[in-house]
Coordinates of C-alpha atoms and ligand atoms in Angstrom, one line a residue:
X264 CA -31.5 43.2 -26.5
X265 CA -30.9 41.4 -22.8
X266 CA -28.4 39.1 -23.1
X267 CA -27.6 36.5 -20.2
X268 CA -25.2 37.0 -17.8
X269 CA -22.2 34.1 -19.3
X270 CA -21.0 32.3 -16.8
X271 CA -17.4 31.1 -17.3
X272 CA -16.0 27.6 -15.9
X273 CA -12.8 26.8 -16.0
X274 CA -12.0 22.9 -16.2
X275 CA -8.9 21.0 -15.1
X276 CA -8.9 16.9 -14.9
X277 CA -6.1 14.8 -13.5
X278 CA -6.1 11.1 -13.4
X279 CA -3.6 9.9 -10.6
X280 CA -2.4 6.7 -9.0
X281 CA -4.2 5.1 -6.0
X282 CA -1.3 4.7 -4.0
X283 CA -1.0 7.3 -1.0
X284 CA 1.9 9.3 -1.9
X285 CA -0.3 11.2 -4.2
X286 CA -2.1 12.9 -1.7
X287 CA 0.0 15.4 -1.7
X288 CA 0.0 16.3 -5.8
X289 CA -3.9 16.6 -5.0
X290 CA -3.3 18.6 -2.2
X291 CA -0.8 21.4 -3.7
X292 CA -3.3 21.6 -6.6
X293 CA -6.3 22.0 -5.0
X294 CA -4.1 24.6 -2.6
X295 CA -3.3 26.4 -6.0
X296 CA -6.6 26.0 -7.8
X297 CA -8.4 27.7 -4.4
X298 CA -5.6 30.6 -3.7
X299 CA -6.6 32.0 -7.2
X300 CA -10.7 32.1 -6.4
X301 CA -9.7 34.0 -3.2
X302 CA -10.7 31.5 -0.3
X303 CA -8.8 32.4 2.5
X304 CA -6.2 29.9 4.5
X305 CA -8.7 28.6 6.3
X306 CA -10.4 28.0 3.8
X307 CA -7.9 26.5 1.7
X308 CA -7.3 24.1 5.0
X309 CA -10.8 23.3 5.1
X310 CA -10.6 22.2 1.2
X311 CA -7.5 20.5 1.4
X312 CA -8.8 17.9 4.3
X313 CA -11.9 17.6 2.4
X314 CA -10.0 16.3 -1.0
X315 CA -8.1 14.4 1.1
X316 CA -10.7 12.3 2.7
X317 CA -12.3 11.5 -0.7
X318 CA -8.8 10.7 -2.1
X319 CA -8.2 8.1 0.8
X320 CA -11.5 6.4 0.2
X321 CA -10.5 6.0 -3.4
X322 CA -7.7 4.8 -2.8
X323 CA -8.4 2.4 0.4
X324 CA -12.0 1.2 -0.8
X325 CA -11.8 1.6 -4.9
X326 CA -9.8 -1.3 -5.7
X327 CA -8.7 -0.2 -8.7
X328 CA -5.8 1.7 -9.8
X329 CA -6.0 5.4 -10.3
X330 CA -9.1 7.6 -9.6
X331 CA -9.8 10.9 -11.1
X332 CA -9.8 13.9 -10.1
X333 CA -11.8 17.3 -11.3
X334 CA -11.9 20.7 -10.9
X335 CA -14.6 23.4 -11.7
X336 CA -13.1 26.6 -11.1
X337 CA -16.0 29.8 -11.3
X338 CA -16.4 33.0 -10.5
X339 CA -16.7 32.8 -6.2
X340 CA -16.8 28.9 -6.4
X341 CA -15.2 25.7 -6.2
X342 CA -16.3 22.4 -7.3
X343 CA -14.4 19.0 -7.3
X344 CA -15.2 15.9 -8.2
X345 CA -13.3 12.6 -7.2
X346 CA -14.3 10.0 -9.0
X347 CA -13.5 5.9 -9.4
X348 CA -14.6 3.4 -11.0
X349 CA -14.1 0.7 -8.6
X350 CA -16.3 -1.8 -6.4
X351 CA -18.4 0.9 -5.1
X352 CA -21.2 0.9 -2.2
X353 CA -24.6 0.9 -1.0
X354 CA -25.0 4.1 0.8
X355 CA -27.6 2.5 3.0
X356 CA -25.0 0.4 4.4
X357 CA -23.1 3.4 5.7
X358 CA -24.3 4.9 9.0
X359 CA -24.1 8.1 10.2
X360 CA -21.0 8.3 12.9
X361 CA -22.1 8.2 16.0
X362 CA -20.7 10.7 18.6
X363 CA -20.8 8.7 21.7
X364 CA -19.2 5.5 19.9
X365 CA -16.1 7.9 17.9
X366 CA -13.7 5.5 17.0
X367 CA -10.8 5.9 14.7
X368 CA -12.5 4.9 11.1
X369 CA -15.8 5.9 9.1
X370 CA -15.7 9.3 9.7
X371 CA -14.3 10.4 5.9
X372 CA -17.9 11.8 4.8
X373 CA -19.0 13.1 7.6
X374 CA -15.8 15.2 7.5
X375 CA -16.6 16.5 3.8
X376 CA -19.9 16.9 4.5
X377 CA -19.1 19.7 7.5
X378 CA -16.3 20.9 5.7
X379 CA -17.9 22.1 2.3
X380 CA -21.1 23.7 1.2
X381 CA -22.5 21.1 -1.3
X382 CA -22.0 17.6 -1.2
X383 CA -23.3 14.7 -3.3
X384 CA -22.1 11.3 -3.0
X385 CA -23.3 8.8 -5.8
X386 CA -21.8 5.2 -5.8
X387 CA -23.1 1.8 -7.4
X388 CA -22.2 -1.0 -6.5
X389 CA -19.3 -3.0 -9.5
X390 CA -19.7 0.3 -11.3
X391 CA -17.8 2.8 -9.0
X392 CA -18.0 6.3 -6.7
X393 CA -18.4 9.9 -7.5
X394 CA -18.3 12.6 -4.9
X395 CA -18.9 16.1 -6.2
X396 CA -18.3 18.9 -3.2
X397 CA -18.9 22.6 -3.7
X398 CA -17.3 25.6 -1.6
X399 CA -18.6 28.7 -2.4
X400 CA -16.8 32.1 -1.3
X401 CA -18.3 34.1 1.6
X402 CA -19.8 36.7 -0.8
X403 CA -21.3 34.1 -3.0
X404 CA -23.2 32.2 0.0
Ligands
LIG194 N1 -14.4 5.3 -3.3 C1 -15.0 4.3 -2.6 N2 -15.2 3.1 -3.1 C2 -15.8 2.1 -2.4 N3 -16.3 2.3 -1.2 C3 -16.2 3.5 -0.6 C4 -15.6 4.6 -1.3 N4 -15.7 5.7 -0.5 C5 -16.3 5.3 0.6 N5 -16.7 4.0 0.6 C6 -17.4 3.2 1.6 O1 -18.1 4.1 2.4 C7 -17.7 3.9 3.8 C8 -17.6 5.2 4.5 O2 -16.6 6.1 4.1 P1 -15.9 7.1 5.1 O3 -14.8 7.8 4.4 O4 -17.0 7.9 5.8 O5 -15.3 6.1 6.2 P2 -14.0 5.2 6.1 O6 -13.2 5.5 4.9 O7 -14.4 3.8 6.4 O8 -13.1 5.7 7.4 P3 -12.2 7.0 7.5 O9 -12.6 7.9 6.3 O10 -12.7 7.7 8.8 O11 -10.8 6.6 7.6 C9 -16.3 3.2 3.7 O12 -16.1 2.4 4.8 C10 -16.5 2.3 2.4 O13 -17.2 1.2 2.8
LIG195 MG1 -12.7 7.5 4.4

């Protein structure tokens, strides 16, 4: 009899505060969470500033209080998903950075984006913002 290969995910889900300060819980977790796949430290660097830009835009642009926060842990890869359930946006009113005009704001995505390996960004307006970002370990590519 074949039997399929069973792919095991491990799940963990925490709902924090959108106040600042807890930056840093996400950041230590994820730091954790990413030490026992195997990424390397620059890789764990590269995670942590990508969780930390999808953090901030929940808590600078949800408007609501806490935002969640959720961890797929599998063999060789990551995936987290920060999600709110605040004002939301129109992603065709958000443009592409442009490198000439760099100024100090609207460079969060763009960040994630070149950061991780997947990234989907879903947001409605009134109903709220999900990014979901994969890193996959260099083996796993
Ligand atoms: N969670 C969210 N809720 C509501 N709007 C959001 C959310 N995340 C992003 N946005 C919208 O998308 C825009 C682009 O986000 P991005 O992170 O690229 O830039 P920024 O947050 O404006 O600036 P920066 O990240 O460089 O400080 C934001 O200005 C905001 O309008
Ligand atoms: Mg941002």
């Amino acid at each position: 009899m074949v039997q399929d290969k069973i792919i095991k995910k491990d799940c963990i889900t925490m709902d924090l505060p959108t106040n600042p300060e807890y930056v840093s819980v996400a950041r230590l977790t994820v730091s954790a969470i990413s030490n026992t796949i195997g990424f390397n430290v620059e890789e764990i660097e590269d995670i942590k500033i990508a969780l930390s830009e999808a953090c901030a835009n929940a808590i600078r642009h949800s408007q609501k209080d806490t935002f969640s926060l959720h961890f797929e842990v599998e063999d060789g890869k990551l995936t987290i998903q920060v999600s709110d359930q605040g004002v939301g946006f129109d992603a065709k009113e958000v443009k592409e950075p442009v490198v000439e005009e760099m100024k100090e704001s609207g460079l969060g995505f763009f960040i994630i984006e070149s950061l991780m390996d997947e990234v989907k960004i879903d947001s409605e307006v009134g109903k709220g913002t999900k990014i979901r970002m994969s890193k996959f370990l260099e083996d796993n590519k």
